[in-house]
CSV table of C-alpha atoms and ligand atoms in Angstrom, one decimal:
chain,number,residue,atom,x,y,z
A,193,UNK,CA,127.9,106.0,115.8
A,194,UNK,CA,129.9,102.8,116.5
A,195,UNK,CA,128.4,99.5,117.7
A,196,UNK,CA,124.8,99.6,118.8
A,197,UNK,CA,123.8,97.1,121.1
A,198,UNK,CA,120.5,98.4,122.7
A,199,UNK,CA,117.2,99.5,121.5
A,200,UNK,CA,117.2,102.7,123.6
A,201,UNK,CA,120.5,103.8,122.2
A,202,UNK,CA,119.4,103.0,118.6
A,203,UNK,CA,116.2,105.1,118.9
A,204,UNK,CA,118.0,108.2,120.7
A,205,UNK,CA,120.4,108.0,117.7
A,206,UNK,CA,117.9,107.9,114.9
A,207,UNK,CA,114.9,109.5,116.5
A,208,UNK,CA,113.7,112.7,114.5
A,209,UNK,CA,115.7,111.6,111.3
A,210,UNK,CA,114.4,110.9,108.0
A,211,UNK,CA,113.3,107.3,107.5
A,212,UNK,CA,116.0,106.8,104.8
A,213,UNK,CA,118.5,107.0,107.5
A,214,UNK,CA,117.5,103.6,108.9
A,215,UNK,CA,119.9,100.9,108.6
A,216,UNK,CA,118.6,98.3,106.1
A,217,UNK,CA,116.8,96.0,105.8
A,218,UNK,CA,114.5,97.4,108.4
A,219,UNK,CA,110.9,96.9,109.2
A,220,UNK,CA,109.0,100.2,109.2
A,221,UNK,CA,105.4,101.2,109.9
A,222,UNK,CA,103.8,104.4,109.2
A,223,UNK,CA,101.8,105.4,112.3
A,224,UNK,CA,99.4,107.8,110.4
A,225,UNK,CA,98.3,105.0,108.2
A,226,UNK,CA,98.1,102.4,110.9
A,227,UNK,CA,95.9,104.7,113.0
A,228,UNK,CA,93.7,105.2,110.0
A,229,UNK,CA,93.3,101.4,109.8
A,230,UNK,CA,92.6,101.0,113.3
A,231,UNK,CA,89.9,103.8,113.4
A,232,UNK,CA,88.3,102.5,110.1
A,233,UNK,CA,88.0,99.0,111.8
A,234,UNK,CA,87.0,100.3,115.0
A,235,UNK,CA,84.3,102.5,113.6
A,236,UNK,CA,82.9,99.4,111.9
A,237,UNK,CA,82.2,97.7,115.2
A,238,UNK,CA,80.5,100.7,116.9
A,239,UNK,CA,77.1,99.3,116.8
A,240,UNK,CA,75.6,97.1,119.4
A,241,UNK,CA,76.1,93.8,117.8
A,242,UNK,CA,79.7,92.2,116.9
A,243,UNK,CA,82.9,93.5,118.5
A,244,UNK,CA,86.6,93.2,117.7
A,245,UNK,CA,89.1,90.8,119.0
A,246,UNK,CA,92.3,91.5,116.7
A,247,UNK,CA,94.7,88.8,115.7
A,248,UNK,CA,98.2,89.2,117.1
A,249,UNK,CA,99.6,86.9,114.6
A,250,UNK,CA,99.6,89.8,112.0
A,251,UNK,CA,102.2,92.1,113.8
A,252,UNK,CA,103.4,90.1,117.0
A,253,UNK,CA,104.0,93.3,118.5
A,254,UNK,CA,102.6,94.0,122.2
A,255,UNK,CA,102.7,97.8,122.0
A,256,UNK,CA,100.4,97.7,118.8
A,257,UNK,CA,98.2,95.0,120.7
A,258,UNK,CA,97.7,97.6,123.6
A,259,UNK,CA,96.9,100.1,121.0
A,260,UNK,CA,94.2,97.9,119.7
A,261,UNK,CA,93.0,97.1,123.1
A,262,UNK,CA,92.6,100.9,123.9
A,263,UNK,CA,90.0,101.2,121.2
A,264,UNK,CA,86.4,101.3,122.1
A,265,UNK,CA,85.2,98.2,120.2
A,266,UNK,CA,87.8,95.9,121.0
A,267,UNK,CA,87.0,93.1,123.6
A,268,UNK,CA,90.3,91.4,123.6
A,269,UNK,CA,93.2,90.0,121.7
A,270,UNK,CA,93.5,86.7,119.5
A,271,UNK,CA,96.7,84.7,119.2
A,272,UNK,CA,97.7,81.5,117.6
A,273,UNK,CA,100.3,80.2,120.2
A,274,UNK,CA,100.6,79.8,123.9
A,275,UNK,CA,104.1,81.6,123.9
A,276,UNK,CA,102.3,84.5,122.1
A,277,UNK,CA,99.7,84.8,124.9
A,278,UNK,CA,102.5,84.7,127.5
A,279,UNK,CA,104.2,87.8,125.8
A,280,UNK,CA,100.8,89.5,125.6
A,281,UNK,CA,100.1,88.8,129.4
A,282,UNK,CA,103.7,90.2,130.3
A,283,UNK,CA,102.8,93.1,128.3
A,284,UNK,CA,99.7,93.9,130.3
A,285,UNK,CA,97.0,92.5,127.8
A,286,UNK,CA,94.6,90.3,130.1
A,287,UNK,CA,92.0,89.1,127.8
A,288,UNK,CA,93.2,86.6,125.1
A,289,UNK,CA,91.9,83.9,123.0
A,290,UNK,CA,94.6,81.3,121.7
A,291,UNK,CA,92.5,80.4,118.7
A,292,UNK,CA,94.2,77.1,118.2
A,293,UNK,CA,94.6,73.8,120.1
A,294,UNK,CA,97.3,73.7,122.4
A,295,UNK,CA,98.1,70.1,123.2
A,296,UNK,CA,100.6,68.7,126.1
A,297,UNK,CA,100.2,68.9,129.7
A,298,UNK,CA,103.2,71.1,130.3
A,299,UNK,CA,101.7,73.5,127.9
A,300,UNK,CA,98.3,73.3,129.6
A,301,UNK,CA,99.9,74.1,132.9
A,302,UNK,CA,101.3,77.3,131.5
A,303,UNK,CA,97.9,78.5,130.3
A,304,UNK,CA,96.5,77.6,133.6
A,305,UNK,CA,99.5,79.7,135.4
A,306,UNK,CA,98.5,82.8,133.1
A,307,UNK,CA,94.9,82.4,134.1
A,308,UNK,CA,95.9,83.4,137.8
A,309,UNK,CA,95.9,87.0,136.6
A,310,UNK,CA,94.4,87.2,133.1
A,311,UNK,CA,91.5,85.5,131.2
A,312,UNK,CA,93.3,83.4,128.6
A,313,UNK,CA,91.0,81.3,126.8
A,314,UNK,CA,91.8,78.4,124.5
A,315,UNK,CA,90.4,76.5,121.7
A,316,UNK,CA,89.6,72.7,121.8
A,317,UNK,CA,88.5,70.0,119.5
A,318,UNK,CA,89.2,66.8,121.4
A,319,UNK,CA,88.5,65.0,124.7
A,320,UNK,CA,92.3,64.8,125.0
A,321,UNK,CA,92.7,68.5,125.0
A,322,UNK,CA,89.7,69.1,127.5
A,323,UNK,CA,91.0,66.7,130.0
A,324,UNK,CA,94.6,68.1,129.9
A,325,UNK,CA,93.2,71.7,130.4
A,326,UNK,CA,91.1,70.6,133.0
A,327,UNK,CA,93.7,68.7,134.9
A,328,UNK,CA,96.1,71.6,134.7
A,329,UNK,CA,93.3,74.1,135.9
A,330,UNK,CA,92.5,71.9,139.0
A,331,UNK,CA,96.1,71.7,139.8
A,332,UNK,CA,96.5,75.3,139.7
A,333,UNK,CA,93.2,76.2,141.4
A,334,UNK,CA,92.2,78.2,138.4
A,335,UNK,CA,89.0,78.1,136.0
A,336,UNK,CA,90.1,78.1,132.2
A,337,UNK,CA,87.5,79.4,129.5
A,338,UNK,CA,87.4,77.3,126.4
A,339,UNK,CA,86.2,77.6,122.9
A,340,UNK,CA,85.2,74.6,120.8
A,341,UNK,CA,86.5,75.0,117.2
A,342,UNK,CA,84.1,74.2,114.4
A,343,UNK,CA,85.6,73.4,110.8
A,344,UNK,CA,83.4,75.0,108.4
A,345,UNK,CA,85.5,73.9,105.4
A,346,UNK,CA,89.2,74.9,106.2
A,347,UNK,CA,90.1,71.5,107.0
A,348,UNK,CA,92.8,72.5,109.6
A,349,UNK,CA,91.5,72.0,112.9
A,350,UNK,CA,87.9,71.7,114.6
A,351,UNK,CA,85.0,69.3,114.8
A,352,UNK,CA,81.9,69.4,112.6
A,353,UNK,CA,78.9,71.6,113.5
A,354,UNK,CA,76.0,70.0,115.5
A,355,UNK,CA,76.3,66.9,117.5
A,356,UNK,CA,80.0,66.8,117.7
A,357,UNK,CA,79.9,70.2,119.2
A,358,UNK,CA,76.9,69.1,121.7
A,359,UNK,CA,79.2,66.1,122.6
A,360,UNK,CA,82.3,68.0,123.4
A,361,UNK,CA,80.1,70.7,125.4
A,362,UNK,CA,79.0,68.0,127.5
A,363,UNK,CA,82.5,66.6,128.3
A,364,UNK,CA,83.4,70.1,129.1
A,365,UNK,CA,80.4,70.7,131.6
A,366,UNK,CA,81.5,67.2,133.3
A,367,UNK,CA,85.3,68.6,133.6
A,368,UNK,CA,86.0,70.7,136.8
A,369,UNK,CA,88.5,73.5,136.4
A,370,UNK,CA,87.1,74.6,132.9
A,371,UNK,CA,84.1,76.3,131.5
A,372,UNK,CA,82.4,76.4,128.1
A,373,UNK,CA,82.7,80.1,126.7
A,374,UNK,CA,82.3,79.9,122.9
A,375,UNK,CA,82.7,78.5,119.5
A,376,UNK,CA,85.5,79.5,117.2
A,377,UNK,CA,85.3,79.0,113.5
A,378,UNK,CA,87.4,80.6,111.0
A,379,UNK,CA,86.5,80.9,107.3
A,380,UNK,CA,90.2,80.9,106.1
A,381,UNK,CA,89.3,78.8,102.9
A,382,UNK,CA,87.1,81.6,101.5
A,383,UNK,CA,88.4,84.8,103.2
A,384,UNK,CA,90.3,86.1,100.4
A,385,UNK,CA,88.0,85.0,97.5
A,386,UNK,CA,88.4,87.9,95.0
A,387,UNK,CA,85.0,88.2,94.0
A,388,UNK,CA,83.0,90.0,96.8
A,389,UNK,CA,79.7,88.7,96.0
A,390,UNK,CA,81.0,85.2,95.9
A,391,UNK,CA,83.0,85.5,99.2
A,392,UNK,CA,79.8,86.8,100.8
A,393,UNK,CA,77.5,84.1,99.5
A,394,UNK,CA,80.0,81.4,100.4
A,395,UNK,CA,80.7,82.9,104.0
A,396,UNK,CA,77.0,83.2,104.8
A,397,UNK,CA,76.5,79.6,103.5
A,398,UNK,CA,79.5,78.0,105.4
A,399,UNK,CA,78.8,79.9,108.8
A,400,UNK,CA,75.2,78.8,108.8
A,401,UNK,CA,75.7,75.5,110.5
A,402,UNK,CA,77.7,77.4,113.2
A,403,UNK,CA,74.8,79.8,114.1
A,404,UNK,CA,72.4,76.7,113.9
A,405,UNK,CA,74.8,74.9,116.4
A,406,UNK,CA,74.8,78.1,118.6
A,407,UNK,CA,70.8,78.1,118.7
A,408,UNK,CA,71.0,74.2,119.6
A,409,UNK,CA,73.1,75.0,122.6
A,410,UNK,CA,70.9,78.0,123.5
A,411,UNK,CA,67.9,75.5,123.4
A,412,UNK,CA,69.6,73.5,125.9
A,413,UNK,CA,70.3,76.6,128.2
A,414,UNK,CA,73.8,76.9,127.2
A,415,UNK,CA,74.8,80.6,126.4
A,416,UNK,CA,78.1,81.0,124.4
A,417,UNK,CA,79.6,83.5,122.1
A,418,UNK,CA,80.9,82.9,118.4
A,419,UNK,CA,84.3,84.0,117.5
A,420,UNK,CA,85.0,84.2,113.7
A,421,UNK,CA,86.3,86.1,110.7
A,422,UNK,CA,89.1,88.2,109.5
A,423,UNK,CA,90.0,91.3,107.3
A,424,UNK,CA,88.6,89.6,104.2
A,425,UNK,CA,85.0,89.2,105.7
A,426,UNK,CA,84.7,91.8,108.4
A,427,UNK,CA,81.8,93.5,106.7
A,428,UNK,CA,80.1,90.0,105.9
A,429,UNK,CA,80.6,87.9,109.0
A,430,UNK,CA,80.6,91.0,111.3
A,431,UNK,CA,77.1,91.7,109.9
A,432,UNK,CA,75.7,88.2,110.6
A,433,UNK,CA,73.3,87.5,113.3
A,434,UNK,CA,74.8,85.2,116.0
A,435,UNK,CA,78.4,86.3,115.5
A,436,UNK,CA,79.8,88.0,118.5
A,437,UNK,CA,83.4,88.8,117.8
A,438,UNK,CA,85.7,89.1,114.9
A,439,UNK,CA,89.4,88.1,114.8
A,440,UNK,CA,90.7,90.6,112.2
A,441,UNK,CA,94.5,90.8,112.0
A,442,UNK,CA,95.8,91.9,108.5
A,443,UNK,CA,93.8,95.3,108.5
A,444,UNK,CA,96.1,97.1,110.9
A,445,UNK,CA,99.3,96.9,108.8
A,446,UNK,CA,98.0,95.1,105.5
A,447,UNK,CA,100.3,93.7,102.8
A,448,UNK,CA,100.4,93.7,98.9
A,449,UNK,CA,98.4,90.3,98.8
A,450,UNK,CA,95.6,91.4,101.1
A,451,UNK,CA,95.4,95.0,99.7
A,452,UNK,CA,94.0,93.6,96.4
A,453,UNK,CA,90.8,92.6,98.1
A,454,UNK,CA,90.6,95.2,100.8
A,455,UNK,CA,91.7,98.4,99.2
A,456,UNK,CA,90.0,100.4,101.9
A,457,UNK,CA,93.0,99.6,104.4
A,458,UNK,CA,96.4,101.3,103.7
A,459,UNK,CA,99.6,99.7,103.5
A,460,UNK,CA,101.1,100.9,106.7
A,461,UNK,CA,104.1,98.6,106.7
A,462,UNK,CA,107.2,98.6,104.3
A,463,UNK,CA,110.5,96.9,104.6
A,464,UNK,CA,113.2,99.4,103.8
A,465,UNK,CA,116.1,98.0,101.6
A,466,UNK,CA,119.3,99.5,100.0
A,467,UNK,CA,120.5,99.0,96.4
A,468,UNK,CA,123.8,97.1,96.8
A,469,UNK,CA,124.4,96.3,93.1
A,470,UNK,CA,123.4,97.8,89.8
A,471,UNK,CA,124.1,95.9,86.9
A,472,UNK,CA,122.0,97.9,84.6
A,473,UNK,CA,119.7,95.1,83.4
A,474,UNK,CA,119.4,94.2,87.2
A,475,UNK,CA,119.3,96.0,90.5
A,476,UNK,CA,119.9,94.0,93.7
A,477,UNK,CA,118.5,94.9,97.0
A,478,UNK,CA,120.0,93.8,100.6
A,479,UNK,CA,116.8,91.9,101.7
A,480,UNK,CA,115.7,88.5,100.6
A,481,UNK,CA,113.7,85.5,102.0
A,482,UNK,CA,115.3,86.1,105.4
A,483,UNK,CA,113.7,89.4,105.8
A,484,UNK,CA,110.4,89.0,104.0
A,485,UNK,CA,107.5,86.5,104.1
A,486,UNK,CA,107.1,85.3,100.4
A,487,UNK,CA,104.3,82.9,100.5
A,488,UNK,CA,102.1,85.0,98.5
A,489,UNK,CA,104.2,86.1,95.6
A,490,UNK,CA,106.9,89.1,95.5
A,491,UNK,CA,106.9,92.5,97.1
A,492,UNK,CA,105.5,95.6,95.6
A,493,UNK,CA,108.1,98.5,95.1
A,494,UNK,CA,106.6,101.6,96.5
A,495,UNK,CA,107.9,104.2,94.1
A,496,UNK,CA,108.3,101.9,91.2
A,497,UNK,CA,105.2,100.4,90.4
A,498,UNK,CA,106.4,98.9,87.2
A,499,UNK,CA,109.3,97.0,88.7
A,500,UNK,CA,109.4,93.4,88.0
A,501,UNK,CA,111.1,91.0,90.5
A,502,UNK,CA,113.7,88.8,88.9
A,503,UNK,CA,114.7,86.8,91.8
A,504,UNK,CA,114.3,86.1,95.5
A,505,UNK,CA,117.4,84.9,97.3
A,506,UNK,CA,118.1,84.4,101.1
A,507,UNK,CA,119.5,87.8,101.4
A,508,UNK,CA,118.8,89.5,98.0
A,509,UNK,CA,116.1,90.6,95.8
A,510,UNK,CA,116.6,91.3,92.1
A,511,UNK,CA,114.5,93.7,90.3
A,512,UNK,CA,114.4,95.2,86.6
A,513,UNK,CA,112.6,98.5,86.4
A,514,UNK,CA,113.8,100.4,89.4
A,515,UNK,CA,115.6,103.6,88.4
A,516,UNK,CA,117.9,103.9,91.3
A,517,UNK,CA,121.7,103.9,92.1
A,518,UNK,CA,123.9,102.0,94.5
A,519,UNK,CA,123.3,103.3,98.0
A,520,UNK,CA,119.7,104.5,97.3
A,521,UNK,CA,117.1,103.3,99.9
A,522,UNK,CA,113.9,101.5,98.2
A,523,UNK,CA,110.5,100.7,100.1
A,524,UNK,CA,108.9,97.4,99.5
A,525,UNK,CA,105.5,96.3,100.5
A,526,UNK,CA,105.9,92.8,101.8
A,527,UNK,CA,103.6,90.2,99.9
A,528,UNK,CA,102.8,88.6,103.2
A,529,UNK,CA,102.9,90.7,106.3
A,530,UNK,CA,102.4,88.1,109.0
A,531,UNK,CA,105.4,86.1,108.2
A,532,UNK,CA,107.5,89.3,107.4
A,533,UNK,CA,106.8,90.7,111.1
A,534,UNK,CA,107.9,87.3,112.6
A,535,UNK,CA,111.5,87.9,111.0
A,536,UNK,CA,112.2,91.2,112.8
A,537,UNK,CA,113.0,91.9,116.5
A,538,UNK,CA,111.5,95.5,116.1
A,539,UNK,CA,109.6,97.6,114.0
A,540,UNK,CA,110.4,101.3,113.3
A,541,UNK,CA,107.6,103.8,113.7
A,542,UNK,CA,107.5,106.8,111.4
A,543,UNK,CA,105.3,109.9,111.1
A,544,UNK,CA,105.6,112.0,107.9
A,545,UNK,CA,108.5,110.0,107.0
A,546,UNK,CA,110.4,110.9,110.2
A,547,UNK,CA,111.5,108.3,112.6
A,548,UNK,CA,109.5,108.6,115.7
A,549,UNK,CA,109.8,105.2,117.9
A,550,UNK,CA,110.9,101.7,117.8
A,551,UNK,CA,108.6,99.1,119.1
A,552,UNK,CA,110.0,95.7,119.9
A,553,UNK,CA,108.2,92.5,118.3
A,554,UNK,CA,108.0,90.3,121.2
A,555,UNK,CA,106.0,87.5,119.6
A,556,UNK,CA,108.8,87.2,117.0
A,557,UNK,CA,109.6,83.4,117.0
A,558,UNK,CA,106.9,82.5,119.5
A,559,UNK,CA,106.0,79.1,117.9
A,560,UNK,CA,105.4,77.3,121.3
B,1490,PLP,C1,92.0,81.8,113.6
B,1490,PLP,C2,92.3,83.0,112.7
B,1490,PLP,N1,91.4,83.9,112.9
B,1490,PLP,C3,91.4,85.1,112.2
B,1490,PLP,C4,92.4,85.1,111.1
B,1490,PLP,C5,92.2,86.5,110.4
B,1490,PLP,O1,93.3,87.2,109.9
B,1490,PLP,P1,93.2,88.2,108.7
B,1490,PLP,O2,92.5,89.3,109.2
B,1490,PLP,O3,94.7,88.6,108.5
B,1490,PLP,O4,92.6,87.6,107.6
B,1490,PLP,C6,93.2,84.2,110.9
B,1490,PLP,C7,94.5,84.2,109.9
B,1490,PLP,O5,95.2,83.5,109.6
B,1490,PLP,C8,93.3,83.0,111.8
B,1490,PLP,O6,94.1,82.0,111.5
């Protein structure tokens, strides 16, 4: 087909053909499995209580975020970075929580700018952050909704529950241009505990001070929401009285590491690779660290569950136990999906192993 320089041409050329016709390495999502994951999570939030604010970090694809927004129990999208929020707003997503501190006046001004035609909330844990946001909001003539982050044990960001939150709340109420909308707390230090009973016990224990802080604020006449949780705790945190939104991300595409503790969601994403060398005792594939997030181990090989990974290089993966020949295409389930999506410009969409669409990954490399 010659040189392919644009997405439309690429798709036109490959649409309707079998997935193994894709050039490799390619990031591929099975839309049937993805929609089953979306439906399962949406059903969980069907009741009157907690709702879903899916995390963009897990796929960074605006088309998929819009698919999540169109679900009945989604209230908005969570993201980690200001530049991800900009991509979401550009793509028509207008209710966002940046669940992270954004520091620097220029960045605060970009958040204010987005708030001209979208509700882009942001997390704070300092007077410094509050003052910057307030100043940017006043200069832009907008009002920014802020969430105070509480650290419940992850030791990443956030203030301690109780008085430190009440103190920040007071600073917010005295700062023109911003309003106190909620508390953000993420149980990342215990979200993937293998033992479900232990995970439940720890989550309930560690989130108790957050609920107590919410109650103290209510006693002072301050009504706020609590945003928390993730895929590993959706049916724990999502059932707790006082929790209003959950920030689940991984459930939609899953990965090899998360599947071990959440088998009810399907691995909807794979990386397609080609066997480029066969040295009998070792098969080499054309994808490595530059095409696969490897923080949580090695990938699973879809059709060869007994395959053993012998090495992970920049552009190569070496395996024993794959019965294949040079030129064969192999499907790998990434060990860590979030960092894998961050490595690709686009995600191929397939149905029944036939290529159906090509979705851009706009949030790829959005680190600001
Ligand atoms: C702030 C925040 N919320 C929620 C999540 C949950 O994501 P997941 O559903 O992948 O566990 C994460 C993951 O890192 C996070 O950083």
